[in-house]
C-alpha positions as semicolon CSV with decimal commas, in nm:
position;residue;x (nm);y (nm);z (nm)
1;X;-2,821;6,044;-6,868
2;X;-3,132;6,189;-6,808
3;X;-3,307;5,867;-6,833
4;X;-3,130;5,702;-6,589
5;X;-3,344;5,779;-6,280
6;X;-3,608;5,919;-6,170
7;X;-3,740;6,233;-6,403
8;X;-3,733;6,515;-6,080
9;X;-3,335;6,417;-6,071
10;X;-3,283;6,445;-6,439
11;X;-3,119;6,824;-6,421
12;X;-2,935;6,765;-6,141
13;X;-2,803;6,458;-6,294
14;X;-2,698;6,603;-6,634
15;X;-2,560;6,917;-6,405
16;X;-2,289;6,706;-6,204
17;X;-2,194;6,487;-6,539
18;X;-2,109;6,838;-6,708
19;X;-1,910;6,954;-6,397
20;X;-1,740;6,643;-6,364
21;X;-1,652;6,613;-6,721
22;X;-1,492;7,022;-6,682
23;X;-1,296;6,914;-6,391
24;X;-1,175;6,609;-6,588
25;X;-1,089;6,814;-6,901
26;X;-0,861;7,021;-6,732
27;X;-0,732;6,789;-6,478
28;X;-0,689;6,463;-6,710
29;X;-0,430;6,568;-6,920
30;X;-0,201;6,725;-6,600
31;X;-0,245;6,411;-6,463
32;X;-0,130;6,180;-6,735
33;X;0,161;6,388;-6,811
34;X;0,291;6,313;-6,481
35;X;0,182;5,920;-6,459
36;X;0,192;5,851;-6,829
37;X;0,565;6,005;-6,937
38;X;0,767;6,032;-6,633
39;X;1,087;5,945;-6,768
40;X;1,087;6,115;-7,111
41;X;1,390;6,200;-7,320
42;X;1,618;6,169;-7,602
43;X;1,660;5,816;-7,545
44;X;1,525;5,512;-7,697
45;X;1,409;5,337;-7,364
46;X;1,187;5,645;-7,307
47;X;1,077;5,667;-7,604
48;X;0,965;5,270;-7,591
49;X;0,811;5,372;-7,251
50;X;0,582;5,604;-7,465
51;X;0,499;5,310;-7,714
52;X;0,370;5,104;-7,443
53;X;0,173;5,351;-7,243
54;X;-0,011;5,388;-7,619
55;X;-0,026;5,075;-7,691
56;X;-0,189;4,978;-7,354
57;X;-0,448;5,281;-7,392
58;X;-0,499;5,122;-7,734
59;X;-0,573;4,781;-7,608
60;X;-0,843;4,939;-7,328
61;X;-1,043;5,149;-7,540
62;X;-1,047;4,798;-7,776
63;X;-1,176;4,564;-7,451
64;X;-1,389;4,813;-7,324
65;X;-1,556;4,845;-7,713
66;X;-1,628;4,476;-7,693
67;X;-1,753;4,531;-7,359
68;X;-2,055;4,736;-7,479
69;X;-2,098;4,579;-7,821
70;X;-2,241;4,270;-7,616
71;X;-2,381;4,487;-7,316
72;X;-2,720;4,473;-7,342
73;X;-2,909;4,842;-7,283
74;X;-3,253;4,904;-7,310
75;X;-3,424;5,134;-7,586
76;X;-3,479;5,470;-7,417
77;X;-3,834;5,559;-7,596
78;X;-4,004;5,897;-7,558
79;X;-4,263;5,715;-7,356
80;X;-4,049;5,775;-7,064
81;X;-4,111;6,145;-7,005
């Protein structure tokens, strides 16, 4: 992250990822509650409604792991700072 610019911006750069990722840490799993497992019960459908929303979460995190095995990203080196 701090690479990713120019070197003056690095702090403030690393500074709004960590605020960002606080506000997403708390917010996140509210959120998905409500989106994720609106209809949950004691019955099967619901509980198949669960399976899916897994299974489709499963099936991201696989694409987007392909995605950056064949990104290419440059070697950060130590020459940058």
């Amino acid at each position: 992250m701090a690479v990713t610019g120019p070197p003056r911006y690095a702090e403030l750069r690393i500074n709004l990822a960590q605020a960002v990722q606080a506000i997403g840490t708390v917010i996140g799993p509210v959120l998905g509650s409500y989106v994720f497992f609106k209809e949950t019960g004691d019955s099967v459908s619901a509980l198949q409604n669960v399976q899916w929303v897994y299974l489709a979460i499963a099936i991201f995190v696989f694409t987007l792991s392909v995605v950056f095995y064949f990104a290419v990203i440059p070697e950060v080196t130590g020459a940058c700072f």
